[in-house]
PDB file of C-alpha atoms in Angstrom:
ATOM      1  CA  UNK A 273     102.055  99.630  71.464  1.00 87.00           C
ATOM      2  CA  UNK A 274      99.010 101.715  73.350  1.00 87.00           C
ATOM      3  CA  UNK A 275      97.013  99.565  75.417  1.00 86.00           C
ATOM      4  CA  UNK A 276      99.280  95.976  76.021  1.00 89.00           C
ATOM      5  CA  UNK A 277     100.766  95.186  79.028  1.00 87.00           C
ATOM      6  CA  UNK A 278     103.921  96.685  79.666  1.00 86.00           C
ATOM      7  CA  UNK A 279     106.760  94.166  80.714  1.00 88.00           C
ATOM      8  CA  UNK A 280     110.022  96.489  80.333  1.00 90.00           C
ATOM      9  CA  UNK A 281     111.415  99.748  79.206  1.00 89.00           C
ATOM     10  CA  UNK A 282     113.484 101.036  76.740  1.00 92.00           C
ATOM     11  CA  UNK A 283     116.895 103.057  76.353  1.00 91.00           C
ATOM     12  CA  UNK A 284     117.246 104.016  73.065  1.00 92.00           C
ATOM     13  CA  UNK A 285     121.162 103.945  72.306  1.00 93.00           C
ATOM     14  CA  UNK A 286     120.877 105.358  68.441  1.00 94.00           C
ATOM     15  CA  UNK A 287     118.375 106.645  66.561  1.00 92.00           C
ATOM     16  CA  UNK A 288     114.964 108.537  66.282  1.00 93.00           C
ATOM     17  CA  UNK A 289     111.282 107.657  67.402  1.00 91.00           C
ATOM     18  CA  UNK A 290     108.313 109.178  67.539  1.00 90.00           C
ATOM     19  CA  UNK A 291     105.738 108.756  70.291  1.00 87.00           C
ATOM     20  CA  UNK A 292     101.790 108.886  69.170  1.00 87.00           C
ATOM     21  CA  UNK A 293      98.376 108.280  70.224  1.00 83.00           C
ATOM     22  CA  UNK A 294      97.006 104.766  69.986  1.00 81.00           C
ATOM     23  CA  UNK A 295      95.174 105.537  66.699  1.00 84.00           C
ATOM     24  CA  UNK A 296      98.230 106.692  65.453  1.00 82.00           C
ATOM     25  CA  UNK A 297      97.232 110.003  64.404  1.00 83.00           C
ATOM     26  CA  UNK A 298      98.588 112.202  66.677  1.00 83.00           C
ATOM     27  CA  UNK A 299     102.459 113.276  67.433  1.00 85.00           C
ATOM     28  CA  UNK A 300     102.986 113.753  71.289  1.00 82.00           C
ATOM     29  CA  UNK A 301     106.606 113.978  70.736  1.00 82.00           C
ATOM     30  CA  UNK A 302     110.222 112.625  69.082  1.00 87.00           C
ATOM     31  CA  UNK A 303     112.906 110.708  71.071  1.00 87.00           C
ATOM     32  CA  UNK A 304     116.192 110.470  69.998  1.00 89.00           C
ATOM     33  CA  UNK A 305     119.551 109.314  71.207  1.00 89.00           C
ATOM     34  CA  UNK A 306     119.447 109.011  74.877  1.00 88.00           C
ATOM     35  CA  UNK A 307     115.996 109.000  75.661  1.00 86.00           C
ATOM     36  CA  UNK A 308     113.935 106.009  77.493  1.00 85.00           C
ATOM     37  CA  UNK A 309     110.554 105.331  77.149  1.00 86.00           C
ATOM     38  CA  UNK A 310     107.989 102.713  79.092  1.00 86.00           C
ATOM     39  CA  UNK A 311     108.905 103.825  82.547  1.00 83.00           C
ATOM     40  CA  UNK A 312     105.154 104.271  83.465  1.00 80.00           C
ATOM     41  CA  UNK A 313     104.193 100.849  82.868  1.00 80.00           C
ATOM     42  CA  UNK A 314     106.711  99.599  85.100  1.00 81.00           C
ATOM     43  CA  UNK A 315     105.845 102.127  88.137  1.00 78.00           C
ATOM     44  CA  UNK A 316     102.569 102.487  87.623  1.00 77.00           C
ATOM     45  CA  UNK A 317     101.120  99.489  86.673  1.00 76.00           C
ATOM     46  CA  UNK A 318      99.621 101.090  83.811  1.00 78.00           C
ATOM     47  CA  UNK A 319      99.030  99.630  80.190  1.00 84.00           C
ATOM     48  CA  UNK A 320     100.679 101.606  77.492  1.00 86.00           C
ATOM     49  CA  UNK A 321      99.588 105.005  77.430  1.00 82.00           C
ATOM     50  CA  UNK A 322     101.281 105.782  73.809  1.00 86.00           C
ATOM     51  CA  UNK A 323     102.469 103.974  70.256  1.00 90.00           C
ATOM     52  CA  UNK A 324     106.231 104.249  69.784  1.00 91.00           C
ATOM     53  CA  UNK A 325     107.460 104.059  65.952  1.00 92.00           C
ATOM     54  CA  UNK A 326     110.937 103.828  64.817  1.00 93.00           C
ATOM     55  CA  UNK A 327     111.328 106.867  62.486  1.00 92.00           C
ATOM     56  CA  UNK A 328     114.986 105.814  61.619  1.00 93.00           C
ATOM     57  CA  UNK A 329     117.032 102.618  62.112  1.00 94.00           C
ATOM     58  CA  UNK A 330     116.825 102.360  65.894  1.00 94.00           C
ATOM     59  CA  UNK A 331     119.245 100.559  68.769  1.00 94.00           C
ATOM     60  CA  UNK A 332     117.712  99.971  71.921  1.00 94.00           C
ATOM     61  CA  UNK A 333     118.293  98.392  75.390  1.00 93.00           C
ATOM     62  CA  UNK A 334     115.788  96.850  76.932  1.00 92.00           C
ATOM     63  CA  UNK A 335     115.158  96.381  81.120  1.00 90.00           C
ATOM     64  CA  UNK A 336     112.153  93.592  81.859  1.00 91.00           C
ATOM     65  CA  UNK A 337     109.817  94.010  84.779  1.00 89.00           C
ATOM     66  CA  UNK A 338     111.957  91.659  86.767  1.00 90.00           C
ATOM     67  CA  UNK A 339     115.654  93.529  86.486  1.00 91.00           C
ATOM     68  CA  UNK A 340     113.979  97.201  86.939  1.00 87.00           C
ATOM     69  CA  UNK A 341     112.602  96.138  90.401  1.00 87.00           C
ATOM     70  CA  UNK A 342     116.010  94.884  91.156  1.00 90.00           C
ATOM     71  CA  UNK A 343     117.667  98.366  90.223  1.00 86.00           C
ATOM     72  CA  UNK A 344     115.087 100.130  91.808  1.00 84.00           C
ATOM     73  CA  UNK A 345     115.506  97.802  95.251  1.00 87.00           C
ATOM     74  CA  UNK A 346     119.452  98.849  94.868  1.00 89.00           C
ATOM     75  CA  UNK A 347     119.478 102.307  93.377  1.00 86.00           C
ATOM     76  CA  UNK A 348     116.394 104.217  94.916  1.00 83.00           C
ATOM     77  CA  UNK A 349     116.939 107.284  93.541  1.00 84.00           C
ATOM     78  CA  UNK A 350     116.884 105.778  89.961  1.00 82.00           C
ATOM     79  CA  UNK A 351     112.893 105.754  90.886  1.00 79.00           C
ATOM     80  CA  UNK A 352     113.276 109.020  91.543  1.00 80.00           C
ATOM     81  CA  UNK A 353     114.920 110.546  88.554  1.00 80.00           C
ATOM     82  CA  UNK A 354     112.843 107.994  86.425  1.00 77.00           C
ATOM     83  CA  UNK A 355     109.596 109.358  87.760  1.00 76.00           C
ATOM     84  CA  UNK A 356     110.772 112.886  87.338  1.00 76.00           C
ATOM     85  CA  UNK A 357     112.315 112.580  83.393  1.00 72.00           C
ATOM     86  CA  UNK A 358     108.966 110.430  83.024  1.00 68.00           C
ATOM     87  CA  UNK A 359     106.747 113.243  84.165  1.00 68.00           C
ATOM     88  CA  UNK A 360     108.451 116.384  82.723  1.00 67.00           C
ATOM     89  CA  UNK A 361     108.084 114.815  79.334  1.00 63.00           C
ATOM     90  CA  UNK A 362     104.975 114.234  79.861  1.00 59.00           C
ATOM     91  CA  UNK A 363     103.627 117.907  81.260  1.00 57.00           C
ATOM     92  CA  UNK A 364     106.737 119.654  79.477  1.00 54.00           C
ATOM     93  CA  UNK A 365     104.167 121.316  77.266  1.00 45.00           C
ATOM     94  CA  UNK A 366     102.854 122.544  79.118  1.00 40.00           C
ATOM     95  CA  UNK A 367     102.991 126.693  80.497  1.00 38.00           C
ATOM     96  CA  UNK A 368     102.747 125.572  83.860  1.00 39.00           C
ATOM     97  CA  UNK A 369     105.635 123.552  84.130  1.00 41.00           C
ATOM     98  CA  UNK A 370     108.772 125.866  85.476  1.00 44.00           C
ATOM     99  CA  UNK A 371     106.415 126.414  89.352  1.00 45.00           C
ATOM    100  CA  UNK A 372     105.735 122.605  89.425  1.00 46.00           C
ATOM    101  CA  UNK A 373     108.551 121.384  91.845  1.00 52.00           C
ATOM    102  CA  UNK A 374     109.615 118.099  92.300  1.00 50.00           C
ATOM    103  CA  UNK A 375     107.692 117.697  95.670  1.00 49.00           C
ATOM    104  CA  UNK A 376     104.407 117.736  93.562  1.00 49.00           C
ATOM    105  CA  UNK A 377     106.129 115.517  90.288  1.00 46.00           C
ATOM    106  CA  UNK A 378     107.176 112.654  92.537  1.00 49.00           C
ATOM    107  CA  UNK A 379     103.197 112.986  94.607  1.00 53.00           C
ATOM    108  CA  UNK A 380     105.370 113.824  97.938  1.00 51.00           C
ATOM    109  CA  UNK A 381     103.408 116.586 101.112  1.00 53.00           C
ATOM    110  CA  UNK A 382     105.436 120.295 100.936  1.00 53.00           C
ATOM    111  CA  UNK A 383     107.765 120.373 103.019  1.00 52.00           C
ATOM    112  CA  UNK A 384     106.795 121.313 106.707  1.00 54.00           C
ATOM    113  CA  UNK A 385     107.380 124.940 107.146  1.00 51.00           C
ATOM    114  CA  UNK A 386     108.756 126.295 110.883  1.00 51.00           C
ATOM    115  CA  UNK A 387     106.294 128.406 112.727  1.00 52.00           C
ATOM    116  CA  UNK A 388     106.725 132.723 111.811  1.00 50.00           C
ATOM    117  CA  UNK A 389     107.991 134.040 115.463  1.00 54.00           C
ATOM    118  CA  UNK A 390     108.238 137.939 113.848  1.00 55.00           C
ATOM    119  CA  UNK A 391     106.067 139.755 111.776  1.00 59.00           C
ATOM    120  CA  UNK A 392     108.002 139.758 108.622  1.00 57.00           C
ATOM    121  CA  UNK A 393     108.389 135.993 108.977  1.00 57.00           C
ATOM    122  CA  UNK A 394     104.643 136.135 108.955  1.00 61.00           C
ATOM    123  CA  UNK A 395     104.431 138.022 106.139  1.00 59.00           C
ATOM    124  CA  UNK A 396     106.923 136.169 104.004  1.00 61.00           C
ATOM    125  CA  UNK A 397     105.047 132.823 104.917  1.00 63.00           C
ATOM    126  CA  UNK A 398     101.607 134.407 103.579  1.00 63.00           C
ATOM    127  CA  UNK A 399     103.532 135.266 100.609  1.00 61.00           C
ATOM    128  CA  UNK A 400     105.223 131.814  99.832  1.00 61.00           C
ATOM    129  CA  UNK A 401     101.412 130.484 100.385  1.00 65.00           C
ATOM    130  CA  UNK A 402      99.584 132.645  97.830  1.00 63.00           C
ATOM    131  CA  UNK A 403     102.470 132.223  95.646  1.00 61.00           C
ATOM    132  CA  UNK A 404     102.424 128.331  96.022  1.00 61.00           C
ATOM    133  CA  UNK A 405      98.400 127.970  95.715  1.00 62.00           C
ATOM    134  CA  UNK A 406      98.742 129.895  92.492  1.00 56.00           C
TER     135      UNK A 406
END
């Protein structure tokens, strides 16, 4: 529910939720079948940012505080594709997505780019700027 602590996640096996604001008045989206939900809490520290309502009979699995840092300490990159899923469903929406890479998702520097030795190495490093600032 928005606002408490969150303690674990959720893997929804079976079923359909939606996800709305904490007065309950506003649809950000549906999960269904396959989807997880109350990553952010666990990663960010963060209170619950959303309400989660079962819109159909519902079978979850749930992974506490405690067992996520374990997977996370032996799978890595599960905190990487968790952030990512996490963060695409949250900026989805919006227009911008498709030039956000994962670099800027997951909060990582751009990658260090070699120094242009010929002009048209120059030139195609101005370009991949402008293109990147915009």
């Amino acid at each position: 529910k928005f606002g408490d602590i969150g303690r674990e996640m959720y893997f929804l096996r079976q079923g359909v939720c939606t996800v709305m604001n904490g007065a309950e008045n506003v649809i950000y989206a549906v999960f269904a079948s396959g989807s997880f939900f109350g990553e952010f809490a666990l990663l960010f520290s963060q209170r619950r940012s959303a309400t989660i309502k079962a819109n159909t009979y519902c079978d979850l699995f749930t992974l506490s505080q405690e067992d996520f840092q374990s997977v996370l300490h032996d799978f890595p990159e599960f905190e990487v594709i968790i952030k990512r899923e996490g963060l695409k469903s949250v900026i989805g929406g919006f227009r911008i997505y498709p030039l956000i890479t994962d670099r800027v998702l997951l909060g990582l520097p751009p990658p260090k780019r070699p120094v242009a030795s010929s002009p048209l190495q120059k030139a195609e490093g101005q370009l991949s700027e402008e293109l990147e600032s915009n």
